[in-house]
Amino acid sequence: MGKVTGFQEYDRVAPTREEAKTRVKHYGEFLNELPAQELNNQAARCMDCGVPFCQSGCPLGNVIPEFNDAVYQAKWEQAANILLSTNNFPEFTGRICPAPCESACVLGINRPPVSIEEIEKHIIEIAFEKGFIKAKAPLIRTGKKVAVIGSGPAGLAAAAQLNKVGHEVTVFERDDAPGGLLRYGIPDFKLQKNVVDRRIDLMKEEGIIFRCNANVGENVEISTLLRDFNAVVLAGGSTIPRDLPIDGRSAKGVHFAMDFLKQQNKRVANREVVAEEIVATGKNVIVIGGGDTGSDCIGTSNRQGAKSITQFEIMPMPPQVRTANMPWPNYPMLLKNTSSHEEGAQRAWSVNTKNFIADENGNLKALKVVDVEWEIDAVGRPVSFKEVAGTERDLPCELVFLAMGFLHPQKEGLIEKLGVELDNRGNVKASEHSYQTNIAKIFAAGDVRRGQSLVVWAISEGREAARKVDEYLMGVTKLASRDAVAYA
């Protein structure tokens, strides 16, 4: 490495951020860039550890020590080439990935790990700034046509890889603009949409065709798709949210989190909101679910001027540090305090919702909740709970967001009409070895295949599925696998 003693000399330093009281007044990103010298120091913290567990922690297999060394030496084009050899979209993962690579960092055994995610974001942004990132259309076309259904991270990754080897790729997106979860699931304060547009524009320059407002199985005939394309990649995501079917569920004011987030992203983009408007302004808001989507609801509600925000989770509060049941280098399920939590919200764990309470007009006015006590098994997993006597109470609220995760892809329409097999969880059945469904020319990648997961897994799946599609079409493939990376 550039400086073998760097991890002993420098502490982990995070970029500064705009104060909470001012950033809640807008929807832009609020993290500042690290100064050049500090970025150099952070890259210098990467150890000459021998076995870089960070690479195995990353679903993409990013070549992390090598790009850290290039950053330390200020070789930005080399750093970008190394990073892009495994990751099509570092500008996305550098902003919204939970960084499992950092959990596997060897330095993280007894010190704060290397700032891998932040370095990754700086590499790609500096590469764009210096003009290293340019559209690279393939010199030769194969004559094969591939349809990609869904323009989220899995679909975009599959499209980029298939286009790279010369196939003619068309991406079908049922929304009015491409990006999927990146555009309408992630708030702008975490991922500004000009970052998404910048990448989409590059892909268009490279020859990829995007067809929006194209709902395959509805306004795009499946028979046409199967006739006109040599292969099809299903990358529509896991879009059916987990519901809470208890008494009072029909009260006005109970919404799925993604409906709320999508609406606000459309407002920021000056796009029309056609559904019933969901606005938190002046209301007591409760978010049910403790994950990132719930956190995004908090940040958005604060920006809309909610009167109060409470987030609770039925599971017990996670530990703040690794326990014996979460040994390094496994990804630990620890308590996460996001930037949205900093902006203001009450949080509670081990709380179960009994029912929604509506007023005489059917409008939500409160939740009836109760505290629960969990039984923990020998390896620290909560297995069952019982209600704590005397803790039942009503919490006043006018707006509830259900942020409890997603079950499986939408089956009505495309999936049912195609007749692809589903697994026992309701996802499209396609093995990790082949990514191929029971219909030879149809492949699946991302959340539609593996279930709700991380953006970095979606990109990885899109890349791997593209390899299998290329093999299916050409007999061989030049696309590198996750475990066989080559870079310039």
Coordinates of C-alpha atoms in Angstrom, one line a residue:
M1 CA 0.0 0.0 0.0
G2 CA 1.0 3.6 -0.4
K3 CA 1.6 4.1 3.3
V4 CA 1.9 0.9 5.3
T5 CA 1.7 2.8 8.6
G6 CA -1.3 5.0 7.6
F7 CA -3.8 3.0 9.7
Q8 CA -1.7 3.8 12.8
E9 CA -1.3 7.5 12.0
Y10 CA -4.7 8.6 10.9
D11 CA -8.2 8.3 12.4
R12 CA -11.3 7.8 10.5
V13 CA -12.8 11.2 9.5
A14 CA -16.3 11.6 8.0
P15 CA -17.2 14.5 5.7
T16 CA -18.9 17.4 7.3
R17 CA -22.6 17.9 6.7
E18 CA -25.0 20.8 6.7
E19 CA -26.6 21.4 10.0
A20 CA -29.9 19.6 10.5
K21 CA -31.9 22.8 11.2
T22 CA -31.0 24.2 7.7
R23 CA -30.9 21.0 5.6
V24 CA -34.5 20.2 6.5
K25 CA -35.5 23.3 4.6
H26 CA -34.5 21.7 1.2
Y27 CA -34.3 18.4 -0.5
G28 CA -30.8 18.6 -1.8
E29 CA -27.8 16.5 -0.7
F30 CA -26.1 17.9 2.3
L31 CA -22.8 16.1 2.7
N32 CA -19.6 18.1 1.9
E33 CA -16.6 16.7 0.1
L34 CA -13.5 15.7 2.0
P35 CA -10.5 18.0 1.4
A36 CA -7.8 16.6 -0.8
Q37 CA -5.4 16.0 2.0
E38 CA -8.0 14.3 4.2
L39 CA -9.1 12.1 1.4
N40 CA -5.4 11.1 0.9
N41 CA -5.2 10.3 4.7
Q42 CA -8.3 8.2 4.6
A43 CA -7.0 6.2 1.6
A44 CA -3.7 5.8 3.5
R45 CA -5.6 4.0 6.3
C46 CA -6.1 0.9 4.0
M47 CA -3.9 -1.7 5.5
D48 CA -1.5 -4.1 3.8
C49 CA -3.6 -6.8 5.4
G50 CA -2.7 -9.7 3.2
V51 CA -6.3 -11.0 2.9
P52 CA -8.7 -8.2 2.0
F53 CA -11.9 -9.4 3.6
C54 CA -13.5 -6.2 2.4
Q55 CA -13.7 -7.6 -1.1
S56 CA -15.6 -10.7 0.0
G57 CA -17.9 -8.5 2.1
C58 CA -18.8 -6.5 -1.1
P59 CA -21.4 -8.3 -3.2
L60 CA -19.7 -6.8 -6.3
G61 CA -16.2 -8.0 -5.3
N62 CA -14.9 -4.4 -5.6
V63 CA -11.0 -4.4 -5.8
I64 CA -10.8 -2.1 -2.8
P65 CA -7.1 -2.1 -1.7
E66 CA -6.0 -1.3 -5.2
F67 CA -8.3 1.6 -5.7
N68 CA -7.4 2.9 -2.2
D69 CA -3.8 2.8 -3.2
A70 CA -4.5 4.7 -6.4
V71 CA -6.3 7.4 -4.5
Y72 CA -3.4 7.7 -2.1
Q73 CA -1.2 8.3 -5.1
A74 CA -3.7 10.7 -6.6
K75 CA -3.9 8.5 -9.7
W76 CA -7.6 9.3 -10.3
E77 CA -8.1 7.7 -13.7
Q78 CA -6.5 4.5 -12.6
A79 CA -8.7 4.5 -9.4
A80 CA -11.8 5.0 -11.6
N81 CA -10.8 2.2 -14.0
I82 CA -10.3 -0.2 -11.1
L83 CA -13.6 0.8 -9.5
L84 CA -15.6 0.6 -12.7
S85 CA -14.2 -2.8 -13.5
T86 CA -16.6 -4.3 -11.0
N87 CA -19.2 -1.6 -10.3
N88 CA -21.2 0.1 -13.1
F89 CA -22.6 2.8 -10.8
P90 CA -20.3 3.9 -8.0
E91 CA -22.1 7.2 -7.8
F92 CA -25.1 5.3 -6.5
T93 CA -23.4 2.8 -4.2
G94 CA -21.2 5.6 -2.8
R95 CA -24.3 7.4 -1.6
I96 CA -26.8 4.8 -0.6
C97 CA -25.0 1.5 0.1
P98 CA -24.9 0.3 3.7
A99 CA -21.2 -0.6 3.0
P100 CA -21.0 -4.3 4.0
C101 CA -17.3 -4.0 2.8
E102 CA -16.6 -1.7 5.8
S103 CA -18.1 -4.3 8.2
A104 CA -15.6 -6.8 6.8
C105 CA -12.6 -4.4 6.8
V106 CA -9.6 -6.0 8.8
L107 CA -8.9 -2.7 10.4
G108 CA -12.5 -2.8 11.8
I109 CA -11.6 -5.6 14.1
N110 CA -10.5 -3.2 16.8
R111 CA -10.6 0.3 15.2
P112 CA -13.0 2.2 12.9
P113 CA -12.8 0.7 9.5
V114 CA -11.5 2.4 6.3
S115 CA -14.0 4.9 4.8
I116 CA -14.5 2.7 1.7
E117 CA -17.9 4.0 0.7
E118 CA -16.9 7.7 0.9
I119 CA -13.7 7.1 -1.0
E120 CA -15.7 5.3 -3.7
K121 CA -18.0 8.3 -4.1
H122 CA -15.1 10.7 -4.3
I123 CA -13.4 8.5 -7.0
I124 CA -16.3 8.6 -9.4
E125 CA -17.2 12.3 -8.8
I126 CA -13.6 13.4 -9.3
A127 CA -13.5 11.1 -12.5
F128 CA -16.6 12.9 -13.8
E129 CA -15.1 16.3 -12.9
K130 CA -11.9 15.5 -14.7
G131 CA -13.6 14.2 -17.8
F132 CA -12.5 10.6 -17.5
I133 CA -16.1 9.3 -17.7
K134 CA -17.2 9.3 -21.3
A135 CA -19.8 7.3 -23.3
K136 CA -18.2 4.2 -24.8
A137 CA -20.5 2.7 -27.5
P138 CA -19.5 -0.8 -28.7
L139 CA -17.6 -0.8 -32.0
I140 CA -19.3 -4.0 -33.2
R141 CA -23.0 -5.0 -32.8
T142 CA -23.9 -8.7 -32.5
G143 CA -27.4 -8.3 -34.1
K144 CA -29.0 -9.8 -31.0
K145 CA -31.7 -7.9 -29.2
V146 CA -32.3 -8.0 -25.5
A147 CA -35.3 -6.5 -23.5
V148 CA -34.7 -5.5 -19.9
I149 CA -37.9 -5.1 -17.9
G150 CA -37.3 -2.6 -15.1
S151 CA -34.8 0.3 -14.9
G152 CA -33.8 0.0 -11.3
P153 CA -30.2 -0.8 -10.4
A154 CA -30.4 -4.4 -11.5
G155 CA -32.0 -3.6 -14.8
L156 CA -29.5 -0.8 -15.5
A157 CA -26.5 -3.0 -14.7
A158 CA -27.8 -5.8 -16.9
A159 CA -28.4 -3.3 -19.7
A160 CA -25.0 -1.7 -19.4
Q161 CA -23.2 -5.0 -19.5
L162 CA -25.1 -6.4 -22.4
N163 CA -24.7 -3.2 -24.4
K164 CA -21.0 -3.3 -23.7
V165 CA -20.6 -6.6 -25.6
G166 CA -22.6 -5.4 -28.5
H167 CA -26.2 -6.5 -28.0
E168 CA -29.0 -4.1 -28.8
V169 CA -30.7 -3.4 -25.5
T170 CA -34.1 -1.9 -24.9
V171 CA -35.1 -1.1 -21.3
F172 CA -38.8 -1.0 -20.5
E173 CA -40.0 1.1 -17.6
R174 CA -43.6 1.5 -16.5
D175 CA -43.0 4.8 -14.7
D176 CA -42.6 8.1 -16.5
A177 CA -38.8 8.2 -16.2
P178 CA -36.1 5.6 -15.8
G179 CA -34.3 4.8 -12.5
G180 CA -36.8 2.6 -10.6
L181 CA -36.1 2.7 -6.9
L182 CA -33.2 5.1 -7.5
R183 CA -35.6 7.7 -8.9
Y184 CA -38.8 7.1 -7.0
G185 CA -37.8 5.2 -3.9
I186 CA -34.7 7.1 -2.6
P187 CA -35.3 10.7 -1.4
D188 CA -33.4 13.4 -3.2
F189 CA -31.5 14.4 0.0
K190 CA -29.8 11.0 -0.2
L191 CA -29.5 10.7 -4.0
Q192 CA -30.2 13.8 -6.1
K193 CA -31.8 12.8 -9.4
N194 CA -29.3 14.7 -11.5
V195 CA -26.9 12.0 -10.5
V196 CA -29.3 9.4 -11.9
D197 CA -30.0 11.5 -15.1
R198 CA -26.2 11.9 -15.7
R199 CA -25.8 8.1 -15.8
I200 CA -29.0 7.5 -17.9
D201 CA -27.8 10.1 -20.4
L202 CA -24.4 8.3 -20.7
M203 CA -26.2 5.0 -21.3
K204 CA -28.4 6.5 -24.0
E205 CA -25.2 7.8 -25.7
E206 CA -23.8 4.3 -25.6
G207 CA -26.8 3.1 -27.6
I208 CA -29.3 1.8 -25.0
I209 CA -32.9 2.5 -25.7
F210 CA -35.2 3.5 -22.8
R211 CA -39.0 3.1 -23.3
C212 CA -40.9 4.8 -20.4
N213 CA -44.6 4.5 -19.6
A214 CA -44.2 1.0 -21.0
N215 CA -46.0 -1.5 -18.7
V216 CA -45.2 -4.9 -20.3
G217 CA -48.3 -7.1 -20.1
E218 CA -50.6 -4.0 -20.2
N219 CA -49.7 -1.5 -22.9
V220 CA -46.8 -3.5 -24.3
E221 CA -47.9 -6.9 -25.6
I222 CA -45.9 -9.9 -24.2
S223 CA -46.2 -11.7 -27.6
T224 CA -44.5 -8.7 -29.3
L225 CA -41.8 -8.8 -26.7
L226 CA -41.1 -12.5 -27.1
R227 CA -41.2 -12.2 -30.9
D228 CA -39.0 -9.2 -31.3
F229 CA -36.2 -10.0 -28.7
N230 CA -33.7 -12.8 -28.5
A231 CA -33.7 -12.7 -24.7
V232 CA -35.6 -11.0 -21.9
V233 CA -34.3 -9.9 -18.4
L234 CA -36.9 -9.5 -15.7
A235 CA -35.6 -6.8 -13.3
G236 CA -38.8 -5.3 -12.0
G237 CA -37.9 -5.5 -8.3
S238 CA -39.9 -6.6 -5.2
T239 CA -42.8 -4.2 -5.2
I240 CA -45.5 -5.6 -3.0
P241 CA -45.2 -4.1 0.4
R242 CA -45.8 -6.0 3.7
D243 CA -49.2 -4.8 5.0
L244 CA -50.6 -4.6 8.6
P245 CA -54.1 -6.1 8.3
I246 CA -55.4 -5.2 11.7
D247 CA -58.6 -3.5 12.9
G248 CA -59.0 0.0 11.4
R249 CA -56.6 -0.5 8.5
S250 CA -59.0 1.2 6.2
A251 CA -58.8 4.5 8.1
K252 CA -57.8 7.5 6.0
G253 CA -54.2 8.4 6.8
V254 CA -52.7 4.9 6.8
H255 CA -50.3 4.6 3.8
F256 CA -47.5 2.4 2.5
A257 CA -44.2 4.3 2.9
M258 CA -43.2 4.0 -0.8
D259 CA -46.4 5.8 -1.9
F260 CA -45.4 8.7 0.3
L261 CA -41.8 8.8 -0.8
K262 CA -42.6 8.5 -4.5
Q263 CA -45.0 11.4 -4.3
Q264 CA -42.4 13.7 -2.8
N265 CA -39.8 12.7 -5.4
K266 CA -42.2 13.6 -8.1
R267 CA -42.9 17.0 -6.5
V268 CA -39.2 17.7 -6.3
A269 CA -38.9 16.8 -10.0
N270 CA -41.9 19.0 -10.9
R271 CA -43.7 15.9 -12.1
E272 CA -47.5 15.4 -11.8
V273 CA -48.8 13.6 -8.7
V274 CA -52.0 11.9 -9.9
A275 CA -52.8 9.9 -6.8
E276 CA -54.4 11.2 -3.6
E277 CA -51.9 13.6 -2.1
I278 CA -50.0 12.4 1.1
V279 CA -48.5 15.3 3.0
A280 CA -47.1 15.3 6.6
T281 CA -47.4 19.1 7.1
G282 CA -48.7 19.9 10.6
K283 CA -49.5 16.3 11.4
N284 CA -48.5 13.8 14.0
V285 CA -46.7 11.1 12.0
I286 CA -45.9 7.5 13.1
V287 CA -43.6 5.4 11.1
I288 CA -43.9 1.6 11.6
G289 CA -40.7 -0.1 10.7
G290 CA -37.1 0.5 11.7
G291 CA -35.2 0.2 8.4
D292 CA -33.9 2.6 5.8
T293 CA -37.3 3.2 4.2
G294 CA -38.7 4.2 7.6
S295 CA -35.8 6.5 8.1
D296 CA -36.5 8.1 4.7
C297 CA -40.1 8.7 5.8
I298 CA -38.7 10.6 8.8
G299 CA -36.4 12.8 6.7
T300 CA -39.2 13.6 4.3
S301 CA -41.8 14.3 7.0
N302 CA -39.4 16.7 8.7
R303 CA -38.9 18.5 5.4
Q304 CA -42.7 18.8 5.0
G305 CA -43.1 20.3 8.4
A306 CA -44.6 17.4 10.4
K307 CA -45.9 18.4 13.9
S308 CA -44.2 15.3 15.5
I309 CA -42.6 12.1 14.2
T310 CA -42.4 8.8 16.0
Q311 CA -40.8 5.6 14.7
F312 CA -41.2 2.3 16.2
E313 CA -40.3 -1.3 15.6
I314 CA -41.8 -4.5 16.9
M315 CA -38.3 -6.1 17.2
P316 CA -36.0 -5.3 20.2
M317 CA -33.5 -2.5 20.0
P318 CA -30.3 -3.8 18.2
P319 CA -27.0 -3.6 20.0
Q320 CA -24.6 -0.7 19.4
V321 CA -21.5 -2.8 19.1
R322 CA -20.8 -6.4 17.9
T323 CA -21.8 -9.2 20.1
A324 CA -20.5 -12.8 20.3
N325 CA -23.3 -13.7 17.9
M326 CA -22.1 -11.1 15.4
P327 CA -18.4 -12.0 14.9
W328 CA -16.2 -10.1 12.4
P329 CA -16.2 -10.2 9.4
N330 CA -20.0 -10.9 9.2
Y331 CA -22.3 -8.0 8.6
P332 CA -23.6 -7.0 12.1
M333 CA -27.2 -6.0 12.8
L334 CA -26.4 -2.9 14.9
L335 CA -28.4 0.1 16.0
K336 CA -28.3 2.6 13.1
N337 CA -28.7 6.3 13.6
T338 CA -29.2 7.9 10.2
S339 CA -29.0 11.6 9.2
S340 CA -32.8 11.6 9.3
H341 CA -32.8 10.6 12.9
E342 CA -30.5 13.5 13.7
E343 CA -33.1 15.8 12.2
G344 CA -35.7 14.8 14.8
A345 CA -37.8 11.8 15.7
Q346 CA -38.8 9.8 18.7
R347 CA -37.8 6.1 18.5
A348 CA -39.1 3.1 20.3
W349 CA -38.5 -0.7 20.1
S350 CA -40.5 -3.7 21.1
V351 CA -43.8 -2.0 20.3
N352 CA -46.7 -3.8 18.7
T353 CA -49.6 -2.1 16.9
K354 CA -53.0 -3.4 18.1
N355 CA -55.3 -1.4 15.8
F356 CA -55.8 1.9 14.0
I357 CA -58.4 4.3 15.5
A358 CA -60.5 6.5 13.3
D359 CA -62.8 9.4 14.0
E360 CA -66.5 9.6 13.0
N361 CA -65.4 10.7 9.5
G362 CA -63.1 7.7 9.0
N363 CA -59.9 9.8 9.4
L364 CA -57.1 8.3 11.5
K365 CA -56.7 9.9 14.9
A366 CA -54.7 7.4 16.9
L367 CA -52.9 4.0 17.2
K368 CA -53.5 1.5 20.0
V369 CA -50.1 0.0 20.8
V370 CA -48.6 -2.2 23.5
D371 CA -45.1 -3.0 24.6
V372 CA -43.8 -6.5 24.1
E373 CA -41.1 -8.6 25.7
W374 CA -39.1 -11.0 23.5
E375 CA -37.8 -14.4 24.2
I376 CA -34.2 -14.7 22.9
D377 CA -32.7 -18.0 21.8
A378 CA -29.2 -19.3 22.5
V379 CA -27.6 -17.4 19.5
G380 CA -29.3 -14.1 20.4
R381 CA -32.2 -14.2 18.0
P382 CA -35.6 -13.1 19.1
V383 CA -38.0 -16.0 18.6
S384 CA -41.3 -15.1 20.3
F385 CA -42.9 -12.2 22.3
K386 CA -45.6 -11.6 24.8
E387 CA -47.4 -8.4 25.7
V388 CA -46.3 -6.5 28.7
A389 CA -49.3 -6.0 31.0
G390 CA -50.4 -2.5 31.7
T391 CA -48.5 -0.9 28.7
E392 CA -51.5 -0.7 26.3
R393 CA -52.0 2.9 25.2
D394 CA -53.3 5.2 22.4
L395 CA -50.8 7.3 20.5
P396 CA -52.4 10.3 18.8
C397 CA -51.6 10.6 15.0
E398 CA -53.1 11.6 11.8
L399 CA -50.7 9.9 9.4
V400 CA -49.1 6.4 9.6
F401 CA -46.5 5.1 7.2
L402 CA -46.1 1.3 6.9
A403 CA -42.3 0.7 6.2
M404 CA -42.1 -3.0 7.0
G405 CA -40.4 -4.3 3.9
F406 CA -41.5 -6.0 0.7
L407 CA -42.9 -9.5 0.1
H408 CA -42.3 -10.3 -3.5
P409 CA -42.8 -8.9 -7.1
Q410 CA -46.1 -8.0 -8.5
K411 CA -47.6 -11.2 -10.0
E412 CA -50.6 -9.7 -11.8
G413 CA -49.8 -8.7 -15.3
L414 CA -46.3 -9.5 -16.7
I415 CA -45.3 -12.4 -14.4
E416 CA -48.6 -14.3 -14.6
K417 CA -49.0 -13.8 -18.3
L418 CA -45.4 -15.0 -19.0
G419 CA -46.0 -18.1 -17.0
V420 CA -42.6 -18.1 -15.3
E421 CA -42.3 -20.3 -12.2
L422 CA -42.1 -18.8 -8.8
D423 CA -40.3 -20.0 -5.7
N424 CA -41.9 -20.6 -2.3
R425 CA -41.5 -16.9 -1.4
G426 CA -43.3 -15.7 -4.5
N427 CA -40.2 -14.5 -6.3
V428 CA -39.3 -15.5 -9.9
K429 CA -37.6 -18.8 -9.8
A430 CA -34.1 -18.6 -11.4
S431 CA -31.0 -20.2 -9.9
E432 CA -28.0 -18.1 -8.9
H433 CA -25.9 -20.2 -11.2
S434 CA -27.9 -19.5 -14.4
Y435 CA -30.3 -16.7 -13.6
Q436 CA -32.5 -18.4 -16.2
T437 CA -36.2 -19.1 -15.6
N438 CA -38.2 -22.1 -16.8
I439 CA -38.6 -20.3 -20.1
A440 CA -35.2 -20.5 -21.8
K441 CA -35.0 -17.0 -23.2
I442 CA -36.2 -15.3 -20.0
F443 CA -33.8 -14.4 -17.2
A444 CA -34.3 -12.7 -13.8
A445 CA -32.1 -10.5 -11.7
G446 CA -32.3 -8.4 -8.6
D447 CA -35.1 -8.2 -6.1
V448 CA -37.5 -9.9 -8.5
R449 CA -35.4 -13.0 -8.1
R450 CA -33.7 -12.9 -4.7
G451 CA -36.3 -10.8 -2.8
Q452 CA -35.9 -7.4 -1.1
S453 CA -32.2 -6.6 -0.8
L454 CA -29.5 -4.0 -1.2
V455 CA -28.8 -1.8 -4.2
V456 CA -25.3 -3.3 -4.3
W457 CA -26.8 -6.8 -4.6
A458 CA -29.1 -5.6 -7.4
I459 CA -26.1 -4.3 -9.4
S460 CA -24.2 -7.5 -8.8
E461 CA -27.2 -9.6 -9.9
G462 CA -27.7 -7.5 -13.0
R463 CA -24.1 -7.9 -14.0
E464 CA -24.1 -11.7 -13.4
A465 CA -27.4 -12.2 -15.2
A466 CA -25.9 -10.3 -18.2
R467 CA -23.1 -12.8 -18.3
K468 CA -25.5 -15.7 -18.5
V469 CA -27.6 -13.9 -21.2
D470 CA -24.5 -13.3 -23.2
E471 CA -23.5 -17.0 -22.9
Y472 CA -27.0 -18.0 -23.9
L473 CA -26.9 -15.8 -27.0
M474 CA -23.3 -16.3 -28.1
G475 CA -22.2 -19.6 -26.6
V476 CA -19.3 -17.8 -24.7
T477 CA -19.0 -14.5 -22.9
K478 CA -16.2 -11.9 -22.5
L479 CA -18.0 -10.4 -19.5
A480 CA -15.9 -10.9 -16.3
S481 CA -17.5 -12.7 -13.4
R482 CA -17.6 -11.3 -9.9
D483 CA -14.7 -13.6 -9.0
A484 CA -12.6 -13.0 -12.1
V485 CA -12.0 -9.3 -12.3
A486 CA -9.6 -7.7 -14.8
Y487 CA -8.9 -4.0 -15.0
A488 CA -6.7 -1.7 -16.9

